Coordinates of C-alpha atoms in Angstrom, one line a residue:
X930 CA 9.9 31.6 -39.2
X931 CA 13.0 31.9 -37.1
X932 CA 13.2 32.6 -33.4
X933 CA 16.0 34.8 -32.2
X934 CA 17.4 35.0 -28.7
X935 CA 18.5 38.6 -28.0
X936 CA 19.4 37.6 -24.5
X937 CA 22.5 35.9 -25.8
X938 CA 24.0 39.3 -26.5
X939 CA 24.0 40.0 -22.8
X940 CA 26.6 37.3 -22.2
X941 CA 27.2 34.6 -19.6
X942 CA 26.7 36.9 -16.6
X943 CA 23.0 37.3 -17.5
X944 CA 22.0 34.1 -19.3
X945 CA 23.1 30.6 -20.0
X946 CA 22.4 28.4 -23.0
X947 CA 20.3 25.6 -21.7
X948 CA 18.1 22.9 -23.2
X949 CA 14.8 22.0 -21.5
X950 CA 14.8 18.5 -20.1
X951 CA 12.9 16.2 -22.5
X952 CA 9.8 14.5 -21.3
X953 CA 8.5 11.0 -22.3
X954 CA 5.6 10.9 -24.8
X955 CA 4.4 14.6 -24.7
X956 CA 0.9 15.2 -25.8
X957 CA -0.7 18.5 -27.0
X958 CA -3.6 19.2 -24.7
X959 CA -4.6 22.7 -25.7
X960 CA -3.5 24.9 -28.6
X961 CA -4.4 28.6 -29.2
X962 CA -4.4 28.8 -33.0
X963 CA -5.4 32.5 -33.0
X964 CA -2.2 33.3 -31.0
X965 CA 0.0 31.0 -33.1
X966 CA -1.2 32.9 -36.2
X967 CA -0.7 36.3 -34.5
X968 CA 2.9 35.2 -33.7
X969 CA 3.4 34.0 -37.2
X970 CA 4.5 30.5 -36.1
X971 CA 3.1 28.8 -39.2
X972 CA 2.0 25.8 -37.1
X973 CA -1.5 24.3 -37.2
X974 CA -2.8 22.6 -34.0
X975 CA -4.3 19.7 -35.9
X976 CA -1.7 19.2 -38.7
X977 CA 1.4 19.7 -36.6
X978 CA 0.1 18.2 -33.3
X979 CA 3.0 15.8 -32.6
X980 CA 5.7 18.4 -33.6
X981 CA 4.1 21.1 -31.4
X982 CA 3.9 18.6 -28.5
X983 CA 7.6 17.7 -28.9
X984 CA 8.6 21.4 -29.0
X985 CA 6.5 22.5 -26.0
X986 CA 7.6 19.3 -24.1
X987 CA 11.2 20.4 -24.5
X988 CA 12.1 17.4 -26.7
X989 CA 12.8 19.3 -29.9
X990 CA 13.7 22.8 -30.9
X991 CA 11.9 24.6 -33.7
X992 CA 12.7 27.6 -35.8
X993 CA 16.5 27.3 -35.1
X994 CA 15.9 28.5 -31.5
X995 CA 18.6 28.6 -28.9
X996 CA 16.9 28.2 -25.5
X997 CA 18.4 30.1 -22.5
X998 CA 17.9 30.5 -18.8
X999 CA 18.1 34.0 -17.4
X1000 CA 19.6 35.4 -14.2
X1001 CA 18.1 38.4 -12.4
X1002 CA 18.5 40.2 -9.1
X1003 CA 15.9 41.1 -6.5
X1004 CA 14.8 40.9 -2.9
X1005 CA 14.0 37.5 -1.4
X1006 CA 13.2 36.8 2.3
X1007 CA 13.9 40.5 3.2
X1008 CA 17.4 40.7 1.7
X1009 CA 18.8 41.8 -1.7
X1010 CA 20.1 38.8 -3.7
X1011 CA 22.3 39.7 -6.6
X1012 CA 21.9 36.4 -8.4
X1013 CA 18.4 34.9 -8.6
X1014 CA 17.2 33.3 -11.8
X1015 CA 14.8 31.3 -13.8
X1016 CA 15.4 28.1 -11.9
X1017 CA 13.1 26.0 -14.0
X1018 CA 12.3 28.2 -17.0
X1019 CA 13.7 28.3 -20.5
X1020 CA 13.3 31.2 -23.0
X1021 CA 12.9 29.4 -26.3
X1022 CA 13.4 32.7 -28.2
X1023 CA 11.7 35.8 -29.3
X1024 CA 9.8 36.9 -32.3
X1025 CA 8.0 39.9 -33.7
X1026 CA 4.3 39.4 -34.0
X1027 CA 2.1 40.6 -36.8
X1028 CA 1.4 43.8 -34.9
X1029 CA 5.2 44.6 -34.6
X1030 CA 5.5 43.7 -30.9
X1031 CA 8.5 41.6 -29.8
X1032 CA 7.4 38.6 -27.8
X1033 CA 9.3 36.0 -25.8
X1034 CA 8.3 32.4 -25.9
X1035 CA 9.1 30.6 -22.7
X1036 CA 8.6 27.2 -21.0
X1037 CA 8.1 27.1 -17.3
X1038 CA 8.9 24.0 -15.2
X1039 CA 11.0 22.7 -18.0
X1040 CA 14.0 21.4 -16.0
X1041 CA 16.7 22.7 -13.7
X1042 CA 19.0 25.4 -15.0
X1043 CA 22.3 26.9 -13.9
X1044 CA 20.2 29.4 -11.9
X1045 CA 18.2 26.8 -10.0

């Protein structure tokens, strides 16, 4: 499997290549094997436990992913703000699931970004 990151095509005004901040000794607490199979990840929650924990902990990249943080615009505190963003989120990449739907894989709370 390979994750792509279509957001990179938008350029630096819309996203920034950013790595999640690694954590010390990540552990896999819960794994949805049915969803992993639907996404075609090819990972097994028992067999690949340490590898999955390292990936979801931000310590390692899998599937040649290029994590990014995204910027967006919106209203905050009653005013339009042209540059908000995923202050502590990283999009690991996107994939097409077995049903043909494109899905983003994202970490939240994974460290400060350019848009924090």
